Coordinates of C-alpha atoms in Angstrom, one line a residue:
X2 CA -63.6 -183.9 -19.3
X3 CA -63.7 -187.1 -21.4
X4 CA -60.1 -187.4 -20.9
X5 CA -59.7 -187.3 -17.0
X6 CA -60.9 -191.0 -17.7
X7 CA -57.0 -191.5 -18.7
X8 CA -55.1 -188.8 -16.5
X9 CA -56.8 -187.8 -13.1
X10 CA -56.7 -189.0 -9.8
X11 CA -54.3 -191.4 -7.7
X12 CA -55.1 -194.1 -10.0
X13 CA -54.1 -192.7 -13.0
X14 CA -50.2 -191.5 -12.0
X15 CA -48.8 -194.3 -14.0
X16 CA -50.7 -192.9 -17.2
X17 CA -49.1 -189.6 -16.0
X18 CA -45.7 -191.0 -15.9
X19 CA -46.3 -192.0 -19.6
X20 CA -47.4 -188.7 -20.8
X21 CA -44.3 -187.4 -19.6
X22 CA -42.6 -189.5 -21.1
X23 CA -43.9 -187.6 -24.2
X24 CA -42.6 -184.8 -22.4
X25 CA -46.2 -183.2 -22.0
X26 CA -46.0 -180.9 -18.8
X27 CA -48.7 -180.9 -16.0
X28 CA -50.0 -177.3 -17.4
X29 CA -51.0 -179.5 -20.6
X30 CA -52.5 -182.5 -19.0
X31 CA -54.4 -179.7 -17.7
X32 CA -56.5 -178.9 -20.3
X33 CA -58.5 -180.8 -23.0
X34 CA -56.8 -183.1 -25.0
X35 CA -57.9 -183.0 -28.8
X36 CA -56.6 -186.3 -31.0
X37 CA -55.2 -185.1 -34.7
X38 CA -55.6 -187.7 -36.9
X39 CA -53.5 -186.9 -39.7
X40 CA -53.4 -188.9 -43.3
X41 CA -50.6 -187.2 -44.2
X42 CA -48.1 -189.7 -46.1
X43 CA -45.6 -189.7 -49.2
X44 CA -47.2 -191.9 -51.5
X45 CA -50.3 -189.7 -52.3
X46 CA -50.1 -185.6 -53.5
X47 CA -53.2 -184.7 -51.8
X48 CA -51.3 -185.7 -48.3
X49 CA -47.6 -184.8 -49.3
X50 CA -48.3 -181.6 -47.6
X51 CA -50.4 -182.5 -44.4
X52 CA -48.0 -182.1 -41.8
X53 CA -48.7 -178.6 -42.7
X54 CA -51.6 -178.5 -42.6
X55 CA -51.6 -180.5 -38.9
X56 CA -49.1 -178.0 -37.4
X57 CA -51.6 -175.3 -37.9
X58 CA -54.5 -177.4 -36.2
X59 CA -52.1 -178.0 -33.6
X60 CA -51.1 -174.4 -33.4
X61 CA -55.5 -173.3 -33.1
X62 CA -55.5 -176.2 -30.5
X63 CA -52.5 -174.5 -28.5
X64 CA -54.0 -170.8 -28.7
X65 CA -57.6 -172.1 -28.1
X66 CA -56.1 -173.5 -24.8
X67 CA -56.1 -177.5 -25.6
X68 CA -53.5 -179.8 -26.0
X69 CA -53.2 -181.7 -29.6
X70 CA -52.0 -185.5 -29.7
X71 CA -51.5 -186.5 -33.5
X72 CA -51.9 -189.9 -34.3
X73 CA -51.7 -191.2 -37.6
X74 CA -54.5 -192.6 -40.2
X75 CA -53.7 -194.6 -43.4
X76 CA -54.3 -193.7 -47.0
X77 CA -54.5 -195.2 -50.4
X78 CA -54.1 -193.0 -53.9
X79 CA -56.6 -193.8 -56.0
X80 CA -54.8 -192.6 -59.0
X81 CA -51.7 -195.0 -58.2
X82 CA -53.9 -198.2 -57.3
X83 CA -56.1 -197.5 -60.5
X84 CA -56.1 -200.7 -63.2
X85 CA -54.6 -203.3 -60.8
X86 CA -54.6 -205.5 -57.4
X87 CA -54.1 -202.0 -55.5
X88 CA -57.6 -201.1 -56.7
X89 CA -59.7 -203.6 -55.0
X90 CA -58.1 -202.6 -51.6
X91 CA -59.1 -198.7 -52.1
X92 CA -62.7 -198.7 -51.1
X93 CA -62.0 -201.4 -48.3
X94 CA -59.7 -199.2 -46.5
X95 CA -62.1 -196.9 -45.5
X96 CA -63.7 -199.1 -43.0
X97 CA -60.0 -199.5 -41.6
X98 CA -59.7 -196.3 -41.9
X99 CA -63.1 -195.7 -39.2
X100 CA -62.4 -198.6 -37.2
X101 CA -58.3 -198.0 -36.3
X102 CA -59.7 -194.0 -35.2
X103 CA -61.8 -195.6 -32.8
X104 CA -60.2 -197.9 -31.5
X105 CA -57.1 -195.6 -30.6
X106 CA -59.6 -192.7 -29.8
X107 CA -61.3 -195.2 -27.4
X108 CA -57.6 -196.3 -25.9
X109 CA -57.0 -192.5 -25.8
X110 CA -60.4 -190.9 -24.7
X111 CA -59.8 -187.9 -26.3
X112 CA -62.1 -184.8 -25.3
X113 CA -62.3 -184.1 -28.7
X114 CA -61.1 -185.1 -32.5
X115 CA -59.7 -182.9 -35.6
X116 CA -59.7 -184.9 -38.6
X117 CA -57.2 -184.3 -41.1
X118 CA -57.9 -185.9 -44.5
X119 CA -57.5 -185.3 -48.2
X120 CA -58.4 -187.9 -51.0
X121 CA -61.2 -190.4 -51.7
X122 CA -62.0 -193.0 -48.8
X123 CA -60.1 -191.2 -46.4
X124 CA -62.5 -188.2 -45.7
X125 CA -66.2 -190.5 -45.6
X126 CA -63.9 -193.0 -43.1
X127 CA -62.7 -190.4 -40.6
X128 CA -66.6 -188.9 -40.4
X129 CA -67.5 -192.0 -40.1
X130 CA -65.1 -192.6 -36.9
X131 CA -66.4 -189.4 -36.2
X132 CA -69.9 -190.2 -36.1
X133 CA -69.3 -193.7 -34.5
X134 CA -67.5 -192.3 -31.5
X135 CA -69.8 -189.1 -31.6
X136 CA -67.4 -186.7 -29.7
X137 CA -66.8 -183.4 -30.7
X138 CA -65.5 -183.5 -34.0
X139 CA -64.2 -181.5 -37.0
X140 CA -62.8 -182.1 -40.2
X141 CA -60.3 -180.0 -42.5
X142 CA -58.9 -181.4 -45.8
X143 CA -55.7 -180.6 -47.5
X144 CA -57.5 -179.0 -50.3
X145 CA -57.7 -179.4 -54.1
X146 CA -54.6 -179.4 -56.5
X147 CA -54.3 -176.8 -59.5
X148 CA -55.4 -177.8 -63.1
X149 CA -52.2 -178.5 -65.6
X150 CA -51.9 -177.0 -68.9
X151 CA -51.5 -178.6 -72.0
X152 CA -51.3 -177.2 -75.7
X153 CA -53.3 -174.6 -74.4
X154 CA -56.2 -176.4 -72.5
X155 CA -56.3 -177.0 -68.8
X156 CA -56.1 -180.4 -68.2
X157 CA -56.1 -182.8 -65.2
X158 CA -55.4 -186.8 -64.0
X159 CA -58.1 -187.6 -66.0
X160 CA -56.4 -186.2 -69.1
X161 CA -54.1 -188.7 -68.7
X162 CA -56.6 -191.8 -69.4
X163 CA -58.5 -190.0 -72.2
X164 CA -54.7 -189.2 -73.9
X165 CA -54.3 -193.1 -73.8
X166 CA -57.2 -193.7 -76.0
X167 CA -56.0 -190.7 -77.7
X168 CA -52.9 -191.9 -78.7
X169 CA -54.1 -195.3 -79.8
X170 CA -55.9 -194.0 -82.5
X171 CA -52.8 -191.6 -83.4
X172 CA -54.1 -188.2 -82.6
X173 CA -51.0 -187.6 -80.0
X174 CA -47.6 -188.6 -80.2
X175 CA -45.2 -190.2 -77.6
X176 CA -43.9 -186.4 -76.9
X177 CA -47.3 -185.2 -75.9
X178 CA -47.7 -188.3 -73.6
X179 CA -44.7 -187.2 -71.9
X180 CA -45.6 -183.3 -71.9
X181 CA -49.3 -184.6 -70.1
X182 CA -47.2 -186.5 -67.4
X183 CA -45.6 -183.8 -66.7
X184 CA -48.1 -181.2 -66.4
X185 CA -51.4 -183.4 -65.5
X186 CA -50.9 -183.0 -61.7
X187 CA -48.6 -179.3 -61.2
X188 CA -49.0 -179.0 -57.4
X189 CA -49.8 -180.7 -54.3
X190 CA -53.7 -181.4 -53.0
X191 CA -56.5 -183.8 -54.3
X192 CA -56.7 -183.5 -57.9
X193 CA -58.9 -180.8 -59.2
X194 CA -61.5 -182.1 -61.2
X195 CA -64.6 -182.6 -59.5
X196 CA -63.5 -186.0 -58.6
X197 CA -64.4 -187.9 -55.3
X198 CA -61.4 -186.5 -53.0
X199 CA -63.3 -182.9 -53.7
X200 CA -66.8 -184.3 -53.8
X201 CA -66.4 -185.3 -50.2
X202 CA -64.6 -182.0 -48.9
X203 CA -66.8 -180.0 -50.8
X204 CA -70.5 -181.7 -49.2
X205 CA -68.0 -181.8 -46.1
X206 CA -68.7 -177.7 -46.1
X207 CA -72.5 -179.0 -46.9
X208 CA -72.9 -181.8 -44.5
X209 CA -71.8 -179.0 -41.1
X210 CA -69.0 -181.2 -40.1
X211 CA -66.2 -178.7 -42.1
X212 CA -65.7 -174.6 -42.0
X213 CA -66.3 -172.8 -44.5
X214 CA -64.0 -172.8 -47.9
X215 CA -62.8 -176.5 -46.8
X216 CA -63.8 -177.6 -50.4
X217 CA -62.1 -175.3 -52.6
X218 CA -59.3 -173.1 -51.0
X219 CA -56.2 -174.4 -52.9
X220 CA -53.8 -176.7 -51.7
X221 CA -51.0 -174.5 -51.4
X222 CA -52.6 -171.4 -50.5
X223 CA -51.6 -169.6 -46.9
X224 CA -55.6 -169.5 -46.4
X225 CA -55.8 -173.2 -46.0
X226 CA -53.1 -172.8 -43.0
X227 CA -55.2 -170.2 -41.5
X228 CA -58.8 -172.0 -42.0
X229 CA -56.7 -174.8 -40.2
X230 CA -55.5 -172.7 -37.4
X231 CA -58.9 -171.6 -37.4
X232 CA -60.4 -175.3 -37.2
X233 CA -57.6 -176.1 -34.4
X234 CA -59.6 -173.0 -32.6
X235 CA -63.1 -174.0 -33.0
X236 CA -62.7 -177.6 -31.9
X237 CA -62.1 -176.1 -28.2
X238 CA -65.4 -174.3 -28.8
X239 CA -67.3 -177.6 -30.3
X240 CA -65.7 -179.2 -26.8
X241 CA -66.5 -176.5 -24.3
X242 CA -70.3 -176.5 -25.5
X243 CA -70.4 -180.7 -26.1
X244 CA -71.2 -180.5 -29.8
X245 CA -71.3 -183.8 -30.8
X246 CA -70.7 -185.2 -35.4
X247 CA -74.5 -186.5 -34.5
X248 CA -75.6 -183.0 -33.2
X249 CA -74.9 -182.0 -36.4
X250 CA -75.4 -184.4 -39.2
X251 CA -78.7 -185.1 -39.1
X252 CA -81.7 -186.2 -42.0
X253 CA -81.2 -182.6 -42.7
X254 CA -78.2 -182.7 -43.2
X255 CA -77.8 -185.4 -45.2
X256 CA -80.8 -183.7 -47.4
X257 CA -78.4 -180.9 -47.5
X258 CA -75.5 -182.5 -49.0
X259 CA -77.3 -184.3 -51.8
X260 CA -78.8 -180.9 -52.9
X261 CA -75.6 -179.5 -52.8
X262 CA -74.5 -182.6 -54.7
X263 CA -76.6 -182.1 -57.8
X264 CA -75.8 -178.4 -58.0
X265 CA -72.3 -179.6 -58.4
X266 CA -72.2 -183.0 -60.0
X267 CA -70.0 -184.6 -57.6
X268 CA -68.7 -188.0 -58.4
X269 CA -71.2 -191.0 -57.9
X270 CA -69.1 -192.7 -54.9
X271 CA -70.8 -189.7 -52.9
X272 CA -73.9 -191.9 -53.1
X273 CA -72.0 -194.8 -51.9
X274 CA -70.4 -192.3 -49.4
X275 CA -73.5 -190.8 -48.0
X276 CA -75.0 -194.0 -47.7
X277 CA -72.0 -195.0 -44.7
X278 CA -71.6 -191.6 -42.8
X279 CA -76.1 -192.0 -42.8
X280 CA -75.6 -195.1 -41.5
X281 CA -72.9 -194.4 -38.7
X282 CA -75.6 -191.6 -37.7
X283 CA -78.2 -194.2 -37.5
X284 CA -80.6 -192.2 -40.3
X285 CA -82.5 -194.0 -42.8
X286 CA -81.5 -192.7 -46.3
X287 CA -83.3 -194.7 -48.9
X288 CA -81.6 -194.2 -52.4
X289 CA -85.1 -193.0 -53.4
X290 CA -84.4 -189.4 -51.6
X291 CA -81.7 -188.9 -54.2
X292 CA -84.3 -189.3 -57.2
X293 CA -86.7 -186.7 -54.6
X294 CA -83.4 -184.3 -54.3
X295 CA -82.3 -184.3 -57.7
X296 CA -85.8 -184.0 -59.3
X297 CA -85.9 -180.3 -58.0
X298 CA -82.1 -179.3 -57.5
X299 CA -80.8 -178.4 -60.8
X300 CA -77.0 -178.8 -62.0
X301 CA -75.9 -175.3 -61.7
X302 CA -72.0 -176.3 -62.4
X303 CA -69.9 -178.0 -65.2
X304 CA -66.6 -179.1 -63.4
X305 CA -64.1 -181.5 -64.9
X306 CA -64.8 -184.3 -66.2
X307 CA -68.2 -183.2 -66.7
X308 CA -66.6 -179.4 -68.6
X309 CA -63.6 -177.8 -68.5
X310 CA -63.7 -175.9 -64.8
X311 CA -61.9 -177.1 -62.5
X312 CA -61.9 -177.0 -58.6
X313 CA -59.4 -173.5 -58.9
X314 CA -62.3 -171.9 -60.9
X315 CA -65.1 -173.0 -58.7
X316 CA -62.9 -171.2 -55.6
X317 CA -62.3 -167.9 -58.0
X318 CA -66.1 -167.8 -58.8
X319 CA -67.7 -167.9 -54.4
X320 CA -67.1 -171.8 -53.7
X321 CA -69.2 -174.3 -52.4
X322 CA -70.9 -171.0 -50.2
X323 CA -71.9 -169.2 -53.3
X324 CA -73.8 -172.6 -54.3
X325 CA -75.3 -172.9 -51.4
X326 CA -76.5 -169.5 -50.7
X327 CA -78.1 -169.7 -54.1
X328 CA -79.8 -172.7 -53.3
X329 CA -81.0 -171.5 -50.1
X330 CA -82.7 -168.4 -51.7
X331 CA -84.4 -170.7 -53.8
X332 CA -85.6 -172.7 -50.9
X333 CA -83.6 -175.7 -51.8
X334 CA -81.6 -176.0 -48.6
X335 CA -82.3 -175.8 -45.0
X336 CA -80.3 -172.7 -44.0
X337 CA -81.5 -173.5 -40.3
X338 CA -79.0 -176.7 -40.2
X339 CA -76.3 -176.6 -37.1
X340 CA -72.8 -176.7 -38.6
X341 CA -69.2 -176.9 -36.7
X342 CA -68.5 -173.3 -37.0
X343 CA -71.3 -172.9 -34.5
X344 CA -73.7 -171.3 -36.6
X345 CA -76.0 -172.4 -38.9
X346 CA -75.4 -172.9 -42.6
X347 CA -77.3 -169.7 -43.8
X348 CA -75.4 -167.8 -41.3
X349 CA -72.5 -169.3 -42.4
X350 CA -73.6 -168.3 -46.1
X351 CA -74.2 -165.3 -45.7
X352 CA -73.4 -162.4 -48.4
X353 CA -71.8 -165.3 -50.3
X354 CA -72.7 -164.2 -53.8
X355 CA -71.6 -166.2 -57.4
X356 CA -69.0 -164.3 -59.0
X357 CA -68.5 -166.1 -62.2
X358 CA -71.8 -167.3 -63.8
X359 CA -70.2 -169.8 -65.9
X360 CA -68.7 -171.7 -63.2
X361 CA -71.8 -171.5 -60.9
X362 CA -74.9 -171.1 -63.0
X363 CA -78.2 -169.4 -61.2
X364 CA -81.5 -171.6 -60.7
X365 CA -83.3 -169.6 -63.4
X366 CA -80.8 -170.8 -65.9
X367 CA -79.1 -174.0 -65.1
X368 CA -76.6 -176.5 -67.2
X369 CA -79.8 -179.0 -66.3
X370 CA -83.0 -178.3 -64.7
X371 CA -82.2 -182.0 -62.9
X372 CA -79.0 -182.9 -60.6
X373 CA -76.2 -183.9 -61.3
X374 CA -76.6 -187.6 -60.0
X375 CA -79.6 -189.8 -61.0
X376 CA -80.7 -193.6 -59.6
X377 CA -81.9 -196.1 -61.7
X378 CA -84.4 -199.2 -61.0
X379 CA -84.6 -202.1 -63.3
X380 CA -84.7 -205.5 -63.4
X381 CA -81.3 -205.5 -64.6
X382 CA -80.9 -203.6 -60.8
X383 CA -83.7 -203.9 -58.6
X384 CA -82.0 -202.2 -55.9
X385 CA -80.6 -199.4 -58.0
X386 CA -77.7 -198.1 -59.6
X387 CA -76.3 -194.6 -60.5
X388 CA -75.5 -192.5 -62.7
X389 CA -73.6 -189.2 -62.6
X390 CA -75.8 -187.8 -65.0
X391 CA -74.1 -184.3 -65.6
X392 CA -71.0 -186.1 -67.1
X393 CA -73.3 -187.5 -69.7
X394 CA -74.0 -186.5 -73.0
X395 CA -78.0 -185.9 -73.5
X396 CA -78.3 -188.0 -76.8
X397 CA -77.0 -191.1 -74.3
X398 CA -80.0 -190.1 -71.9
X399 CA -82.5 -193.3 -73.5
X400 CA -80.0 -195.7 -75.0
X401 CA -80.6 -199.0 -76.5
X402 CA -77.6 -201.9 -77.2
X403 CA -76.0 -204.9 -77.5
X404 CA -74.8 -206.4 -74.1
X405 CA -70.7 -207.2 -74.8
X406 CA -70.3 -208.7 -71.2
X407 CA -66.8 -209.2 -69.3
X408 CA -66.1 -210.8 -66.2
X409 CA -63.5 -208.6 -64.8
X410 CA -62.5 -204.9 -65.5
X411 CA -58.6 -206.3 -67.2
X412 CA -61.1 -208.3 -69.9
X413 CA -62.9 -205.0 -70.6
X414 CA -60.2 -203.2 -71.1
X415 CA -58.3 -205.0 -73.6
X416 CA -61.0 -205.7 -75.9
X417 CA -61.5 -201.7 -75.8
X418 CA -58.2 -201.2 -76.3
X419 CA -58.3 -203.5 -79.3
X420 CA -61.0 -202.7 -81.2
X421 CA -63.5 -205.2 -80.6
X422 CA -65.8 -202.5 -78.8
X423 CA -68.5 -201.1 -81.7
X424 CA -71.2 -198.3 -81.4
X425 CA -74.1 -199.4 -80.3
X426 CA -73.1 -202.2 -77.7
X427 CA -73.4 -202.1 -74.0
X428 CA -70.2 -203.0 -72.0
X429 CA -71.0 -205.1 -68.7
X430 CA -68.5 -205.2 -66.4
X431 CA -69.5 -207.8 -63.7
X432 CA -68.0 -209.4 -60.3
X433 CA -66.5 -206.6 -59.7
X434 CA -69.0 -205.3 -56.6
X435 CA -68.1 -205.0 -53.0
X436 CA -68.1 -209.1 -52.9
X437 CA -67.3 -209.7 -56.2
X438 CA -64.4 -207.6 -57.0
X439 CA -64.1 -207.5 -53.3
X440 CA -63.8 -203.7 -53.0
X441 CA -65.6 -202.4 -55.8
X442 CA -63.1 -201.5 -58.0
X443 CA -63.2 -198.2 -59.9
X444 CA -63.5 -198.3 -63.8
X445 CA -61.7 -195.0 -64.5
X446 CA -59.6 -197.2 -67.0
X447 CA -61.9 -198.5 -69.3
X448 CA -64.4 -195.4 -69.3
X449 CA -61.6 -193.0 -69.9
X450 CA -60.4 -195.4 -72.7
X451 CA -64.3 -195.5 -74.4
X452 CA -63.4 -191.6 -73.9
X453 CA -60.4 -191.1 -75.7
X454 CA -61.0 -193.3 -78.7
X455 CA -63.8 -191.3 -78.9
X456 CA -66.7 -193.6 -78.5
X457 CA -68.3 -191.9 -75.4
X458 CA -71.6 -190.9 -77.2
X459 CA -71.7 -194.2 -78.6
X460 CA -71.3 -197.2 -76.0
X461 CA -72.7 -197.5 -72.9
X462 CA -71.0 -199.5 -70.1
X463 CA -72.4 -200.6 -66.8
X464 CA -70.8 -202.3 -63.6
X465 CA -71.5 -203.8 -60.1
X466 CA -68.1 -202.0 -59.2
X467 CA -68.1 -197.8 -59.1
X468 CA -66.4 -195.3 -61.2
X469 CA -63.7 -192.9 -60.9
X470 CA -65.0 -189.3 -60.1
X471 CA -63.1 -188.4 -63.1
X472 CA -65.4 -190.7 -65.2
X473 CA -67.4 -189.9 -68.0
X474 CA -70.0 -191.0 -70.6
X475 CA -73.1 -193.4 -70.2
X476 CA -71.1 -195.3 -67.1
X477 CA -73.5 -196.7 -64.8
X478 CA -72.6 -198.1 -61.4
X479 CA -73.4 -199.9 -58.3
X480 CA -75.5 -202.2 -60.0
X481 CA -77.4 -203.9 -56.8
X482 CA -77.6 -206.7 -56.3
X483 CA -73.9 -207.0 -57.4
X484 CA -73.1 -210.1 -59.3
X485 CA -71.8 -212.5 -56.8
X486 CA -74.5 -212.0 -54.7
X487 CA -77.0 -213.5 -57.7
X488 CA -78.3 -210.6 -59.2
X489 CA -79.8 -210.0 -62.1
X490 CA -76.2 -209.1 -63.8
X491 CA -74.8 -212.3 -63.1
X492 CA -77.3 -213.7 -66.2
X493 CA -76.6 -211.5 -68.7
X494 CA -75.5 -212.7 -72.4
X495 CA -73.6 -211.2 -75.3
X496 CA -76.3 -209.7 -77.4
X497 CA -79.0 -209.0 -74.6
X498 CA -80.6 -206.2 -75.4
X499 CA -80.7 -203.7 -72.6
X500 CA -82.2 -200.2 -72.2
X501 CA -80.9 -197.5 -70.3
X502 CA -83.4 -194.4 -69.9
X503 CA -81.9 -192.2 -67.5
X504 CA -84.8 -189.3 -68.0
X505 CA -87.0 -191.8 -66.6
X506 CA -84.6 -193.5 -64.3
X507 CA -85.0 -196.7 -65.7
X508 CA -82.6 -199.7 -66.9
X509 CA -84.1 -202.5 -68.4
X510 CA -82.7 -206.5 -69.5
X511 CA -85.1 -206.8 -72.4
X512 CA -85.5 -210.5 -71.6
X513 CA -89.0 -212.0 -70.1
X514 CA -89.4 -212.4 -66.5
X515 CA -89.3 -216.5 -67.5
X516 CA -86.1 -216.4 -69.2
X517 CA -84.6 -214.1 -66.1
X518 CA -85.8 -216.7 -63.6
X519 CA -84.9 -219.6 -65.8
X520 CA -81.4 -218.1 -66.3
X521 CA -81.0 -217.3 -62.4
X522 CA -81.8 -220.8 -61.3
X523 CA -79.1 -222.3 -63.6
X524 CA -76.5 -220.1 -62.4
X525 CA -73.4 -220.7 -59.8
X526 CA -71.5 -218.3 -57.9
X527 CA -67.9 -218.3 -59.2
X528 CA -65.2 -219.2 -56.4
X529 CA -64.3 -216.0 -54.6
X530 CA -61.0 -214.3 -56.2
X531 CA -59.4 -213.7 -53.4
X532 CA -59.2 -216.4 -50.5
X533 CA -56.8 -215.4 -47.4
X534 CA -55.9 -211.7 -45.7
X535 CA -57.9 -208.8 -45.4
X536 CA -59.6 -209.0 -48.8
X537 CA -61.4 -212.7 -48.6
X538 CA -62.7 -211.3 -44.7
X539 CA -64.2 -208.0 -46.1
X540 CA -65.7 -210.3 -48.9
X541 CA -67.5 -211.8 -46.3
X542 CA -69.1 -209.2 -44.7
X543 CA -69.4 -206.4 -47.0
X544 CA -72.8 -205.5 -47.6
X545 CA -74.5 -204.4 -51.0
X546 CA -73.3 -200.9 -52.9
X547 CA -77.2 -199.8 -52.0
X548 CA -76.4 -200.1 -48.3
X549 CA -73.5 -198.5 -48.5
X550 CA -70.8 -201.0 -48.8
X551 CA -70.8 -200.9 -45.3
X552 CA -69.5 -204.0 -42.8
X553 CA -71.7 -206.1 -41.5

């Protein structure tokens, strides 16, 4: 066992001493010892309930014949750090996130890992660790949150944004701000739009590296507890037959997930997502397998923001199974693929059949015959950027407008918020990328207020920092290379005419190549925005949104 390394023999009675300290007995040090990295805090609702959640791993773990150790892994909310500071930290704690699992899972060589995350950057960091420490590993979220209500319509955290705009232009009053506070977010779990918390449990289930119904069984249901029992159980199977994270997600597994992906319309961080876990299992994913994926996976479901389902409905109607077994019979996954569960995904599929076909269409009749998620070259991004193309309204597929270009997300957002934003312009968002921003801040703001003041057919707005999950409208991200790395963004002008045409999965600077180069040779980099702590180092060694946003 990998962890005799830290308990047997002569030499390892003072390391004894200290795990009795802990008051383990000798019966325990016995057996395998599985590390329980639990998220679980108060500041986020998604986590709120995860030492739940952990005490039924543990319990699996127990009955399985292992012994748990739970050690704890930090989270950010999203939702709380959106439209401030908080927000450029979000995406950069996910590499903290990978990096303090293994260095404690190193300093405790655990014989094997269950992952306990929820939201955002906190489920692509731990299979990251995962992957990077390649023992046997297993993930199980906390699940998604219920949708509110509100004046009859289920609504969710985006609500909240789009009521902003709303209100502004005096469609609501002050009483139903505060009637959507209260009801926006009714229960624990990661909210339940098809945002990037559930995006990642979801392809989780996809991916092999979660059991089945990880995705979608609700936050506060008594089958989460049991799947988690059940995942505290099958991580002493994973150990006993030496199943290793890179075992399992492999090119086809990766392949996998982005099908699964488009059928959903999962939020475009799963690109920037997809992009890390690939690299941590040393596979090559060029952004041009998405285009490959998406051109023959169609969107088969409409989930909030992109329609009015919501993560509850998608459960109700078969779950991420159900989408995948209907994929599979139209030979659009790889039902061969190993999974955690020890069997493969079309075993694991099996029988799962769509029971609501509103909430999961079939192939033959799809919400679009393309996926959900589409990748755009340019010169405005010669290294790509995306869109989540399901969350976009089809008149907005081949745009033309004005460039009205900000330097920061706060300078975007009040000129919306004022009026100075007009159909037909093009909002650009820039230095806001991985080394810009730093951390690629999420736009959820400014989109949601396009949104709400009801200009979302009308205006286009593209970044070099990401969007919310919860985003949308013509929003296009990860525009690479970002602006403080001297892209093409970086030389933009009010005015500029650019063209988006996302059915051909082009984006275009209608300027000549002479006037681009002229403009790029005359620019300078701005000084970096932040200068000291952890911010200015991952500044430095971030890489591009195309790579991943990985450290270098």
């Amino acid at each position: 066992m990998r962890s005799d390394t830290m308990k047997k023999g002569a030499s390892r009675l003072p390391h004894r001493s200290i795990f009795k300290a802990l008051g383990l007995t000798d019966e325990e040090l016995k057996r395998p010892i599985i590390g329980v990295v639990n998220s679980g805090n108060e500041l986020i609702p998604g986590h709120m309930h995860l030492d739940k959640i952990a005490e039924a791993v543990k319990a699996g773990i127990r009955m399985a014949g292992g012994t748990p150790m739970e050690f704890p892994a930090i989270g950010v909310c999203d939702g709380v750090a959106m439209n401030h500071m908080g927000m450029k930290y979000s995406l950069a704690t996910r590499e903290i996130i990978a990096d303090s699992i293994e260095a404690v899972a190193i300093a405790h060589p655990f014989d094997g890992l269950v992952l306990i995350p929820s939201c955002d950057k906190i489920v692509p960091g731990m299979i990251m660790a995962a992957l990077r420490l390649n023992i046997p590993s297993i993930v199980i979220s906390g699940g998604p949150m219920m949708a509110g209500r509100f004046d009859g319509q289920s609504i969710d955290y985006s609500s909240c944004y789009e009521a902003i705009g709303k209100y502004q232009k005096g469609e609501y009053t002050g009483e139903d701000l505060k009637k959507i506070e209260d009801e926006a977010c009714p229960t624990c779990g990661s909210c339940s739009g098809m945002f990037t918390a559930n995006s990642m449990n979801c392809l989780s289930e996809a991916i092999g590296i979660a059991l089945a119904g990880n995705g979608t069984i609700p936050a506060f249901y008594s089958k989460r507890l049991r799947l988690a029992k059940t995942t505290g159980m099958k991580i002493m199977e994973l150990v006993a037959s030496n199943t290793k994270p890179r075992d399992i997600i492999t090119m086809e597994a990766i392949r996998n997930a982005i099908a699964v992906d488009m059928a959903l319309g999962c939020s475009s961080n799963t690109v920037l997502h997809l992009k890390a876990i690939a690299h941590e299992a040393e596979i090559d994913f060029a952004l041009e397998l998405v285009n490959e994926i998406s051109g023959k996976t169609p969107n088969l479901c409409r989930l909030s923001p992109a329609g009015s389902h919501h993560l509850e409905d998608l459960y109700f109607a078969g779950g991420v199974e159900a989408v995948m077994n209907e994929l599979l019979k139209n030979g659009l996954i790889n039902g061969g693929a190993k999974t955690v569960s020890g069997k493969t995904i079309g075993e694991n599929i099996a029988g799962a059949e769509i029971l609501n076909k509103e909430v999961i269409r079939k192939v033959s009749s799809p919400y679009l015959k393309d996926g959900g998620l589409a990748i755009l070259w340019g010169n405005l991004a010669p290294d790509g950027c995306v869109v989540k193309r399901s969350a976009v309204d089809p008149s907005m597929y081949h745009y033309k407008g004005k460039a009205r270009v900000f330097n920061s997300e706060e300078e975007s957002l009040e000129a919306i918020m004022n009026g100075k934003i007009s159909p037909g312009d093009v909002v650009v968002i820039r230095y806001e990328g991985p080394k810009g921003g730093p951390g690629m801040s999420e736009m959820l703001a400014p989109t949601s207020a396009i949104a709400g003041i009801g200009l979302d057919k009308d205006v286009a707005l593209i970044t070099d920092g990401r969007f919310s999950g919860a985003t949308r409208g013509a929003s296009i991200g990860h525009v690479s290379p970002e602006a403080m790395a001297g892209g093409p963004i970086c030389i933009i002008e009010d005015g500029d005419l650019i063209e988006i045409n996302i059915s051909e999965n082009k984006i275009s600077l209608l300027l000549s190549d002479g006037e681009i180069e002229k403009r790029l040779k005359s620019w300078q980099p701005p000084g970096p925005k932040v200068k000291e702590g952890y911010l200015a180092r991952y500044s430095r060694m971030v890489t591009s949104a195309s790579e991943g946003a990985v450290l270098e």
